[in-house]
Amino acid sequence: MIDARAAVLFEAGADPALTDVVLRPPVGEEVLVRIDAVGICHTDISVAARWPARRLPMVFGHEGAGTVVATGPQAELRGGQPVVLTFASCGRCPYCVTGRPAYCESSTDHNMRGDGAGESSALRLDGHPIAGGFFGQSSLATYAIARQGNAVSIDDGLEPALAAPLGCSVQTGVGTVLNALAVRPEDTVVVFGAGAVGLSAVMGARIAGCRTIVAVDPVPQRRDLAIDLGATAAVDPSAGDVTAAVRELTGGGAHAAVDTTAVPEVLTTALTVLRPRGALALVGLGAPVAPLPVGLIMGRGLTVRGVVEGDSEPHTFIPRLVALAKAGELPLERLVTTFAFEDFDAAWSAAKTGRAIKPVLVNGS
């Protein structure tokens, strides 16, 4: 058994608290990973806030980066291998076998529901199994067990604090632009929300060579950072008519828009800034339903599509992101604020309040 520290949610509506836990050894194709760094994502915050009391205690976390320290007998990864942990998938359904694991037929079971705290759970607290397996990892801990399918081998040379967000937020933002929207250099792109995912989308559009990239966010510092990371303009939505401003900046409307806010009013605005046959990608978690201007969508031939994890096949895309980061094309250090693992409370608060764009816990042990 392996002693570890983990951020455990004990009470519905509360915040997780650092607690001593124990992990069983890996079995089958599982790998035990020493978590060297783990990002805190908006999904951790939002899911923890509504997690049912009957399924507590629970450990969240789905942006782990670290080093393989033990493997199950069927695992091909080796000890000492640096890995980024990402979303889980079954590996067998039609979407998985055709390179679209983000849309796995059992994605909800593998990622959002955890492992149910049965006897097969990787985590124990005071001798009793507790729920884990969030996104196949529950990596808000000093050690985590993942499956080989969601442990992506990476080269040395990228520090764990920068590698961790590649597992979700950066993969989602960059992938939405490069994979899902497949923008071209002549395209214009507008991104609503300049958090970790939105700023990653801005960087993706810059990597694609897009001639006009507009970021929309009410926070001045985030608008400034968007400009630094490649946006050609930034719009304050509280300062006036966003649609008019974006249409002017893009010469008549954007070819593509990315919404990271999931705010119904923002979704409507995002559609109004598109030129005919433009496309809006929805990547934010928020309002479960929103009214859409059907007449506008039909009249302009617009496309509205959801995007999960940037349409990524992570074993291909995450190494590409690592290469881009090492080449200086993804300045991830501009997004990341590091916290010692024992300062979990401060990091969680920074994520909840938005004081940090991407809080990352670093395990120095």
mmCIF file of C-alpha atoms in Angstrom:
data_model
loop_
_atom_site.group_PDB
_atom_site.id
_atom_site.type_symbol
_atom_site.label_atom_id
_atom_site.label_comp_id
_atom_site.label_asym_id
_atom_site.label_seq_id
_atom_site.Cartn_x
_atom_site.Cartn_y
_atom_site.Cartn_z
ATOM 1 C CA MET A 1 0.000 0.000 0.000
ATOM 2 C CA ILE A 2 1.125 3.563 -0.703
ATOM 3 C CA ASP A 3 0.721 6.431 1.741
ATOM 4 C CA ALA A 4 -0.377 9.703 0.160
ATOM 5 C CA ARG A 5 -1.955 13.074 0.794
ATOM 6 C CA ALA A 6 -5.149 13.944 -1.060
ATOM 7 C CA ALA A 7 -7.709 16.741 -1.220
ATOM 8 C CA VAL A 8 -10.809 14.926 0.012
ATOM 9 C CA LEU A 9 -14.333 16.318 -0.219
ATOM 10 C CA PHE A 10 -16.116 15.200 2.958
ATOM 11 C CA GLU A 11 -19.234 17.354 3.013
ATOM 12 C CA ALA A 12 -21.569 18.459 0.216
ATOM 13 C CA GLY A 13 -21.184 22.154 -0.485
ATOM 14 C CA ALA A 14 -17.885 22.425 1.381
ATOM 15 C CA ASP A 15 -14.347 22.638 0.010
ATOM 16 C CA PRO A 16 -12.027 19.619 -0.098
ATOM 17 C CA ALA A 17 -9.486 19.263 2.697
ATOM 18 C CA LEU A 18 -6.002 17.755 2.652
ATOM 19 C CA THR A 19 -6.054 14.358 4.335
ATOM 20 C CA ASP A 20 -3.834 11.282 4.660
ATOM 21 C CA VAL A 21 -5.012 8.432 2.423
ATOM 22 C CA VAL A 22 -3.684 5.093 1.220
ATOM 23 C CA LEU A 23 -3.607 3.757 -2.342
ATOM 24 C CA ARG A 24 -3.610 0.106 -3.291
ATOM 25 C CA PRO A 25 -0.995 -1.112 -5.803
ATOM 26 C CA PRO A 26 -1.832 -0.885 -9.531
ATOM 27 C CA VAL A 27 -3.451 -3.900 -11.191
ATOM 28 C CA GLY A 28 -3.970 -4.919 -14.820
ATOM 29 C CA GLU A 29 -2.902 -2.089 -17.117
ATOM 30 C CA GLU A 30 -2.967 0.509 -14.349
ATOM 31 C CA VAL A 31 -0.029 2.713 -13.455
ATOM 32 C CA LEU A 32 0.828 4.358 -10.152
ATOM 33 C CA VAL A 33 1.986 7.920 -10.744
ATOM 34 C CA ARG A 34 3.775 10.200 -8.319
ATOM 35 C CA ILE A 35 1.958 13.480 -8.934
ATOM 36 C CA ASP A 36 4.655 16.124 -9.344
ATOM 37 C CA ALA A 37 2.128 18.822 -10.297
ATOM 38 C CA VAL A 38 -1.633 19.050 -10.741
ATOM 39 C CA GLY A 39 -3.766 21.861 -12.097
ATOM 40 C CA ILE A 40 -7.075 22.902 -10.573
ATOM 41 C CA CYS A 41 -9.682 23.238 -13.299
ATOM 42 C CA HIS A 42 -13.099 24.924 -13.332
ATOM 43 C CA THR A 43 -14.584 21.449 -13.816
ATOM 44 C CA ASP A 44 -13.156 20.337 -10.465
ATOM 45 C CA ILE A 45 -14.773 23.337 -8.790
ATOM 46 C CA SER A 46 -18.169 23.056 -10.473
ATOM 47 C CA VAL A 47 -18.551 19.280 -10.107
ATOM 48 C CA ALA A 48 -17.416 19.313 -6.473
ATOM 49 C CA ALA A 49 -20.035 21.974 -5.702
ATOM 50 C CA ARG A 50 -22.863 19.676 -6.785
ATOM 51 C CA TRP A 51 -21.439 16.271 -5.903
ATOM 52 C CA PRO A 52 -24.135 14.168 -4.141
ATOM 53 C CA ALA A 53 -23.660 13.604 -0.419
ATOM 54 C CA ARG A 54 -24.340 9.877 -0.784
ATOM 55 C CA ARG A 55 -21.109 9.508 -2.811
ATOM 56 C CA LEU A 56 -18.779 11.166 -0.332
ATOM 57 C CA PRO A 57 -15.907 11.201 0.575
ATOM 58 C CA MET A 58 -14.489 11.911 -2.897
ATOM 59 C CA VAL A 59 -11.191 12.997 -4.454
ATOM 60 C CA PHE A 60 -11.215 15.167 -7.588
ATOM 61 C CA GLY A 61 -8.433 16.378 -9.901
ATOM 62 C CA HIS A 62 -7.903 15.709 -13.593
ATOM 63 C CA GLU A 63 -4.798 17.637 -14.672
ATOM 64 C CA GLY A 64 -2.075 15.514 -13.136
ATOM 65 C CA ALA A 65 1.514 15.361 -14.340
ATOM 66 C CA GLY A 66 4.165 13.192 -12.794
ATOM 67 C CA THR A 67 6.311 10.107 -12.931
ATOM 68 C CA VAL A 68 5.350 6.445 -13.174
ATOM 69 C CA VAL A 69 6.585 4.630 -10.072
ATOM 70 C CA ALA A 70 4.835 1.251 -10.396
ATOM 71 C CA THR A 71 2.797 -0.598 -13.000
ATOM 72 C CA GLY A 72 0.284 -3.394 -13.230
ATOM 73 C CA PRO A 73 1.334 -6.576 -15.057
ATOM 74 C CA GLN A 74 -0.411 -5.609 -18.324
ATOM 75 C CA ALA A 75 0.902 -2.026 -18.476
ATOM 76 C CA GLU A 76 3.419 -1.136 -21.173
ATOM 77 C CA LEU A 77 4.636 2.076 -19.551
ATOM 78 C CA ARG A 78 7.824 1.790 -17.503
ATOM 79 C CA GLY A 79 8.870 3.103 -14.143
ATOM 80 C CA GLY A 80 10.503 6.525 -14.286
ATOM 81 C CA GLN A 81 8.497 7.597 -17.350
ATOM 82 C CA PRO A 82 7.146 11.197 -17.240
ATOM 83 C CA VAL A 83 3.436 11.289 -18.026
ATOM 84 C CA VAL A 84 0.539 13.691 -18.333
ATOM 85 C CA LEU A 85 -2.770 12.318 -17.077
ATOM 86 C CA THR A 86 -5.794 13.189 -19.186
ATOM 87 C CA PHE A 87 -9.415 12.129 -19.676
ATOM 88 C CA ALA A 88 -10.382 8.460 -19.624
ATOM 89 C CA SER A 89 -12.143 6.428 -22.314
ATOM 90 C CA CYS A 90 -13.100 2.816 -22.887
ATOM 91 C CA GLY A 91 -10.764 2.243 -25.851
ATOM 92 C CA ARG A 92 -13.259 -0.124 -27.497
ATOM 93 C CA CYS A 93 -16.313 1.775 -28.736
ATOM 94 C CA PRO A 94 -16.601 3.085 -32.328
ATOM 95 C CA TYR A 95 -15.475 6.580 -31.279
ATOM 96 C CA CYS A 96 -12.422 5.359 -29.394
ATOM 97 C CA VAL A 97 -11.211 3.029 -32.127
ATOM 98 C CA THR A 98 -11.537 5.749 -34.784
ATOM 99 C CA GLY A 99 -9.432 8.287 -32.877
ATOM 100 C CA ARG A 100 -12.240 10.280 -31.207
ATOM 101 C CA PRO A 101 -11.969 9.136 -27.571
ATOM 102 C CA ALA A 102 -13.331 12.428 -26.203
ATOM 103 C CA TYR A 103 -16.740 11.228 -27.436
ATOM 104 C CA CYS A 104 -16.429 7.724 -25.978
ATOM 105 C CA GLU A 105 -19.837 6.100 -25.566
ATOM 106 C CA SER A 106 -19.139 5.612 -21.856
ATOM 107 C CA SER A 107 -17.331 8.911 -21.288
ATOM 108 C CA THR A 108 -19.613 10.048 -18.469
ATOM 109 C CA ASP A 109 -19.051 6.836 -16.534
ATOM 110 C CA HIS A 110 -15.285 6.958 -17.008
ATOM 111 C CA ASN A 111 -14.843 10.631 -16.189
ATOM 112 C CA MET A 112 -17.656 12.379 -14.327
ATOM 113 C CA ARG A 113 -18.964 9.647 -12.026
ATOM 114 C CA GLY A 114 -15.786 8.339 -10.478
ATOM 115 C CA ASP A 115 -15.358 4.757 -9.356
ATOM 116 C CA GLY A 116 -18.190 4.576 -6.819
ATOM 117 C CA ALA A 117 -16.047 3.825 -3.734
ATOM 118 C CA GLY A 118 -16.401 0.082 -4.107
ATOM 119 C CA GLU A 119 -13.826 -2.450 -3.006
ATOM 120 C CA SER A 120 -11.968 -1.937 -6.296
ATOM 121 C CA SER A 121 -11.417 1.753 -5.530
ATOM 122 C CA ALA A 122 -7.779 2.803 -5.536
ATOM 123 C CA LEU A 123 -8.225 4.975 -2.436
ATOM 124 C CA ARG A 124 -8.638 4.086 1.233
ATOM 125 C CA LEU A 125 -9.288 6.365 4.210
ATOM 126 C CA ASP A 126 -9.084 4.927 7.709
ATOM 127 C CA GLY A 127 -9.196 1.472 6.178
ATOM 128 C CA HIS A 128 -12.356 2.071 4.144
ATOM 129 C CA PRO A 129 -12.597 2.609 0.365
ATOM 130 C CA ILE A 130 -13.504 6.122 -0.751
ATOM 131 C CA ALA A 131 -14.567 7.440 -4.143
ATOM 132 C CA GLY A 132 -11.943 8.351 -6.702
ATOM 133 C CA GLY A 133 -11.355 7.666 -10.357
ATOM 134 C CA PHE A 134 -12.409 11.188 -11.372
ATOM 135 C CA PHE A 135 -11.415 11.446 -15.045
ATOM 136 C CA GLY A 136 -9.684 8.131 -14.456
ATOM 137 C CA GLN A 137 -7.151 9.680 -12.069
ATOM 138 C CA SER A 138 -8.346 11.759 -9.057
ATOM 139 C CA SER A 139 -4.999 13.526 -9.152
ATOM 140 C CA LEU A 140 -5.510 16.171 -6.442
ATOM 141 C CA ALA A 141 -3.174 13.965 -4.469
ATOM 142 C CA THR A 142 0.517 13.204 -4.118
ATOM 143 C CA TYR A 143 -0.016 9.836 -5.854
ATOM 144 C CA ALA A 144 -2.709 8.673 -8.266
ATOM 145 C CA ILE A 145 -3.632 5.517 -10.108
ATOM 146 C CA ALA A 146 -4.560 5.846 -13.773
ATOM 147 C CA ARG A 147 -4.936 3.485 -16.668
ATOM 148 C CA GLN A 148 -2.432 3.264 -19.452
ATOM 149 C CA GLY A 149 -5.049 4.711 -21.817
ATOM 150 C CA ASN A 150 -5.188 8.059 -20.014
ATOM 151 C CA ALA A 151 -1.514 8.289 -19.018
ATOM 152 C CA VAL A 152 0.275 10.003 -21.892
ATOM 153 C CA SER A 153 4.007 9.465 -22.110
ATOM 154 C CA ILE A 154 5.959 12.678 -22.711
ATOM 155 C CA ASP A 155 9.596 13.611 -23.224
ATOM 156 C CA ASP A 156 11.714 15.058 -20.458
ATOM 157 C CA GLY A 157 12.355 18.779 -20.554
ATOM 158 C CA LEU A 158 9.001 20.374 -19.716
ATOM 159 C CA GLU A 159 8.590 21.060 -16.023
ATOM 160 C CA PRO A 160 5.586 19.306 -14.462
ATOM 161 C CA ALA A 161 3.862 22.563 -13.442
ATOM 162 C CA LEU A 162 3.654 23.514 -17.123
ATOM 163 C CA ALA A 163 2.828 20.012 -18.353
ATOM 164 C CA ALA A 164 -0.126 19.503 -15.983
ATOM 165 C CA PRO A 165 -2.635 21.850 -17.737
ATOM 166 C CA LEU A 166 -2.014 20.077 -21.037
ATOM 167 C CA GLY A 167 -4.221 17.253 -19.761
ATOM 168 C CA CYS A 168 -7.409 19.325 -19.965
ATOM 169 C CA SER A 169 -7.586 23.122 -20.183
ATOM 170 C CA VAL A 170 -4.778 23.755 -22.682
ATOM 171 C CA GLN A 171 -5.687 20.658 -24.695
ATOM 172 C CA THR A 172 -9.279 21.899 -24.826
ATOM 173 C CA GLY A 173 -8.497 25.469 -25.855
ATOM 174 C CA VAL A 174 -5.790 24.810 -28.416
ATOM 175 C CA GLY A 175 -7.533 21.715 -29.750
ATOM 176 C CA THR A 176 -10.861 23.502 -30.238
ATOM 177 C CA VAL A 177 -9.185 25.931 -32.619
ATOM 178 C CA LEU A 178 -6.764 23.598 -34.385
ATOM 179 C CA ASN A 179 -8.775 20.356 -34.423
ATOM 180 C CA ALA A 180 -12.483 21.127 -34.140
ATOM 181 C CA LEU A 181 -12.694 24.470 -35.954
ATOM 182 C CA ALA A 182 -9.633 23.751 -38.130
ATOM 183 C CA VAL A 183 -9.069 27.449 -38.728
ATOM 184 C CA ARG A 184 -6.922 28.726 -41.572
ATOM 185 C CA PRO A 185 -4.526 31.688 -41.710
ATOM 186 C CA GLU A 186 -7.068 33.815 -43.566
ATOM 187 C CA ASP A 187 -9.726 33.233 -40.893
ATOM 188 C CA THR A 188 -10.783 35.597 -38.135
ATOM 189 C CA VAL A 189 -11.441 34.181 -34.667
ATOM 190 C CA VAL A 190 -13.160 35.598 -31.572
ATOM 191 C CA VAL A 191 -12.812 34.003 -28.129
ATOM 192 C CA PHE A 192 -15.300 34.734 -25.350
ATOM 193 C CA GLY A 193 -13.710 34.383 -21.923
ATOM 194 C CA ALA A 194 -9.982 34.771 -21.260
ATOM 195 C CA GLY A 195 -9.454 32.095 -18.643
ATOM 196 C CA ALA A 196 -7.114 29.152 -19.094
ATOM 197 C CA VAL A 197 -9.191 27.567 -21.872
ATOM 198 C CA GLY A 198 -9.906 30.855 -23.656
ATOM 199 C CA LEU A 199 -6.296 32.019 -23.554
ATOM 200 C CA SER A 200 -5.239 28.600 -24.847
ATOM 201 C CA ALA A 201 -7.674 29.103 -27.736
ATOM 202 C CA VAL A 202 -6.045 32.475 -28.413
ATOM 203 C CA MET A 203 -2.650 30.791 -28.541
ATOM 204 C CA GLY A 204 -4.055 28.110 -30.826
ATOM 205 C CA ALA A 205 -5.354 30.739 -33.236
ATOM 206 C CA ARG A 206 -1.961 32.456 -33.219
ATOM 207 C CA ILE A 207 -0.229 29.119 -33.907
ATOM 208 C CA ALA A 208 -2.627 28.639 -36.835
ATOM 209 C CA GLY A 209 -1.564 32.046 -38.165
ATOM 210 C CA CYS A 210 -5.026 33.610 -38.062
ATOM 211 C CA ARG A 211 -4.924 37.215 -39.267
ATOM 212 C CA THR A 212 -7.389 38.565 -36.692
ATOM 213 C CA ILE A 213 -7.882 37.191 -33.170
ATOM 214 C CA VAL A 214 -10.247 38.984 -30.798
ATOM 215 C CA ALA A 215 -10.563 38.177 -27.084
ATOM 216 C CA VAL A 216 -13.669 39.286 -25.153
ATOM 217 C CA ASP A 217 -13.392 39.495 -21.361
ATOM 218 C CA PRO A 218 -14.438 42.011 -18.675
ATOM 219 C CA VAL A 219 -11.164 41.777 -16.707
ATOM 220 C CA PRO A 220 -8.522 44.283 -17.908
ATOM 221 C CA GLN A 221 -5.553 42.141 -16.875
ATOM 222 C CA ARG A 222 -6.895 39.170 -18.798
ATOM 223 C CA ARG A 223 -7.497 41.289 -21.886
ATOM 224 C CA ASP A 224 -3.906 42.519 -21.655
ATOM 225 C CA LEU A 225 -2.614 38.962 -21.300
ATOM 226 C CA ALA A 226 -4.672 37.878 -24.310
ATOM 227 C CA ILE A 227 -2.902 40.560 -26.374
ATOM 228 C CA ASP A 228 0.474 39.364 -25.101
ATOM 229 C CA LEU A 229 -0.381 35.780 -26.077
ATOM 230 C CA GLY A 230 -1.409 36.584 -29.630
ATOM 231 C CA ALA A 231 -4.777 38.343 -29.764
ATOM 232 C CA THR A 232 -4.776 41.240 -32.203
ATOM 233 C CA ALA A 233 -7.498 43.021 -30.219
ATOM 234 C CA ALA A 234 -9.401 42.680 -26.945
ATOM 235 C CA VAL A 235 -12.926 43.875 -26.186
ATOM 236 C CA ASP A 236 -14.443 44.818 -22.834
ATOM 237 C CA PRO A 237 -18.039 43.492 -22.940
ATOM 238 C CA SER A 238 -19.129 46.060 -20.367
ATOM 239 C CA ALA A 239 -17.953 48.997 -22.470
ATOM 240 C CA GLY A 240 -20.525 48.917 -25.259
ATOM 241 C CA ASP A 241 -21.888 46.934 -28.195
ATOM 242 C CA VAL A 242 -19.745 43.795 -28.420
ATOM 243 C CA THR A 243 -21.276 42.720 -31.725
ATOM 244 C CA ALA A 244 -20.519 46.043 -33.403
ATOM 245 C CA ALA A 245 -16.984 46.111 -31.989
ATOM 246 C CA VAL A 246 -16.140 42.593 -33.129
ATOM 247 C CA ARG A 247 -17.661 43.062 -36.571
ATOM 248 C CA GLU A 248 -15.573 46.175 -37.056
ATOM 249 C CA LEU A 249 -12.388 44.472 -35.857
ATOM 250 C CA THR A 250 -12.972 41.430 -38.077
ATOM 251 C CA GLY A 251 -14.048 43.290 -41.187
ATOM 252 C CA GLY A 252 -17.679 42.189 -41.145
ATOM 253 C CA GLY A 253 -17.768 39.276 -38.729
ATOM 254 C CA ALA A 254 -15.682 36.369 -37.489
ATOM 255 C CA HIS A 255 -15.291 33.081 -39.321
ATOM 256 C CA ALA A 256 -15.104 31.221 -36.025
ATOM 257 C CA ALA A 257 -15.995 31.853 -32.394
ATOM 258 C CA VAL A 258 -15.161 29.981 -29.199
ATOM 259 C CA ASP A 259 -17.329 30.339 -26.100
ATOM 260 C CA THR A 260 -15.802 29.301 -22.786
ATOM 261 C CA THR A 261 -18.393 30.991 -20.555
ATOM 262 C CA ALA A 262 -21.594 28.949 -21.041
ATOM 263 C CA VAL A 263 -23.536 32.118 -20.195
ATOM 264 C CA PRO A 264 -26.745 32.204 -22.303
ATOM 265 C CA GLU A 265 -26.480 35.916 -23.152
ATOM 266 C CA VAL A 266 -22.868 35.478 -24.224
ATOM 267 C CA LEU A 267 -23.789 32.537 -26.452
ATOM 268 C CA THR A 268 -26.296 34.712 -28.280
ATOM 269 C CA THR A 269 -23.736 37.466 -28.713
ATOM 270 C CA ALA A 270 -21.204 34.946 -30.011
ATOM 271 C CA LEU A 271 -23.608 33.957 -32.760
ATOM 272 C CA THR A 272 -24.286 37.562 -33.755
ATOM 273 C CA VAL A 273 -20.590 38.261 -34.356
ATOM 274 C CA LEU A 274 -20.250 35.476 -36.939
ATOM 275 C CA ARG A 275 -20.302 36.104 -40.663
ATOM 276 C CA PRO A 276 -22.415 33.837 -42.897
ATOM 277 C CA ARG A 277 -21.439 30.156 -42.624
ATOM 278 C CA GLY A 278 -19.410 30.873 -39.513
ATOM 279 C CA ALA A 279 -19.007 28.361 -36.694
ATOM 280 C CA LEU A 280 -19.393 28.635 -32.925
ATOM 281 C CA ALA A 281 -17.659 26.094 -30.682
ATOM 282 C CA LEU A 282 -19.136 25.574 -27.210
ATOM 283 C CA VAL A 283 -16.586 24.434 -24.641
ATOM 284 C CA GLY A 284 -17.764 25.981 -21.351
ATOM 285 C CA LEU A 285 -19.590 24.222 -18.531
ATOM 286 C CA GLY A 286 -22.329 26.367 -17.034
ATOM 287 C CA ALA A 287 -25.961 26.873 -17.909
ATOM 288 C CA PRO A 288 -27.427 23.491 -18.915
ATOM 289 C CA VAL A 289 -29.793 25.121 -21.423
ATOM 290 C CA ALA A 290 -29.820 28.383 -23.356
ATOM 291 C CA PRO A 291 -32.191 29.938 -25.912
ATOM 292 C CA LEU A 292 -30.593 30.315 -29.329
ATOM 293 C CA PRO A 293 -31.589 32.659 -32.191
ATOM 294 C CA VAL A 294 -32.742 29.963 -34.598
ATOM 295 C CA GLY A 295 -33.648 32.434 -37.322
ATOM 296 C CA LEU A 296 -30.160 33.909 -37.275
ATOM 297 C CA ILE A 297 -28.539 30.477 -37.302
ATOM 298 C CA MET A 298 -30.619 29.326 -40.261
ATOM 299 C CA GLY A 299 -30.491 32.591 -42.165
ATOM 300 C CA ARG A 300 -26.705 32.816 -42.032
ATOM 301 C CA GLY A 301 -26.044 29.104 -42.300
ATOM 302 C CA LEU A 302 -24.202 29.069 -38.988
ATOM 303 C CA THR A 303 -22.815 25.998 -37.272
ATOM 304 C CA VAL A 304 -23.068 25.473 -33.511
ATOM 305 C CA ARG A 305 -21.159 22.523 -32.120
ATOM 306 C CA GLY A 306 -20.009 21.247 -28.777
ATOM 307 C CA VAL A 307 -16.360 20.378 -28.321
ATOM 308 C CA VAL A 308 -15.000 18.013 -25.681
ATOM 309 C CA GLU A 309 -11.288 18.067 -24.807
ATOM 310 C CA GLY A 310 -10.467 19.876 -28.034
ATOM 311 C CA ASP A 311 -11.485 16.946 -30.275
ATOM 312 C CA SER A 312 -8.148 15.502 -29.202
ATOM 313 C CA GLU A 313 -6.619 12.080 -29.467
ATOM 314 C CA PRO A 314 -4.408 12.761 -26.436
ATOM 315 C CA HIS A 315 -1.575 10.315 -27.132
ATOM 316 C CA THR A 316 -0.955 12.249 -30.354
ATOM 317 C CA PHE A 317 -2.022 15.756 -29.418
ATOM 318 C CA ILE A 318 -0.468 16.161 -25.966
ATOM 319 C CA PRO A 319 3.064 15.333 -27.245
ATOM 320 C CA ARG A 320 2.435 17.926 -29.973
ATOM 321 C CA LEU A 321 1.541 20.466 -27.288
ATOM 322 C CA VAL A 322 4.689 19.556 -25.348
ATOM 323 C CA ALA A 323 6.767 20.193 -28.473
ATOM 324 C CA LEU A 324 5.047 23.542 -29.029
ATOM 325 C CA ALA A 325 5.691 24.532 -25.417
ATOM 326 C CA LYS A 326 9.356 23.555 -25.584
ATOM 327 C CA ALA A 327 9.676 25.564 -28.815
ATOM 328 C CA GLY A 328 8.253 28.662 -27.125
ATOM 329 C CA GLU A 329 4.990 28.608 -29.092
ATOM 330 C CA LEU A 330 2.910 27.897 -25.965
ATOM 331 C CA PRO A 331 4.168 30.180 -23.158
ATOM 332 C CA LEU A 332 2.334 28.223 -20.479
ATOM 333 C CA GLU A 333 4.205 30.016 -17.715
ATOM 334 C CA ARG A 334 2.034 33.072 -18.459
ATOM 335 C CA LEU A 335 -1.053 31.096 -17.389
ATOM 336 C CA VAL A 336 0.274 29.161 -14.412
ATOM 337 C CA THR A 337 0.491 30.222 -10.773
ATOM 338 C CA THR A 338 2.165 27.572 -8.625
ATOM 339 C CA PHE A 339 1.297 26.640 -5.054
ATOM 340 C CA ALA A 340 2.984 24.161 -2.743
ATOM 341 C CA PHE A 341 0.800 21.087 -2.387
ATOM 342 C CA GLU A 342 0.263 21.791 1.309
ATOM 343 C CA ASP A 343 -1.141 25.204 0.311
ATOM 344 C CA PHE A 344 -4.120 23.481 -1.287
ATOM 345 C CA ASP A 345 -6.661 25.755 0.407
ATOM 346 C CA ALA A 346 -5.081 28.871 -1.133
ATOM 347 C CA ALA A 347 -4.911 27.265 -4.570
ATOM 348 C CA TRP A 348 -8.544 26.109 -4.434
ATOM 349 C CA SER A 349 -9.630 29.604 -3.365
ATOM 350 C CA ALA A 350 -7.620 31.172 -6.193
ATOM 351 C CA ALA A 351 -9.390 28.876 -8.660
ATOM 352 C CA LYS A 352 -12.854 29.588 -7.251
ATOM 353 C CA THR A 353 -12.419 33.364 -7.236
ATOM 354 C CA GLY A 354 -10.508 33.616 -10.499
ATOM 355 C CA ARG A 355 -7.520 35.281 -8.804
ATOM 356 C CA ALA A 356 -5.270 32.863 -10.676
ATOM 357 C CA ILE A 357 -5.841 31.803 -14.268
ATOM 358 C CA LYS A 358 -4.417 28.326 -13.754
ATOM 359 C CA PRO A 359 -3.493 27.391 -10.179
ATOM 360 C CA VAL A 360 -1.105 24.428 -10.152
ATOM 361 C CA LEU A 361 -0.143 22.485 -7.039
ATOM 362 C CA VAL A 362 3.483 21.380 -6.974
ATOM 363 C CA ASN A 363 4.554 18.388 -4.914
ATOM 364 C CA GLY A 364 8.059 18.950 -3.646
ATOM 365 C CA SER A 365 8.383 15.704 -1.709
#
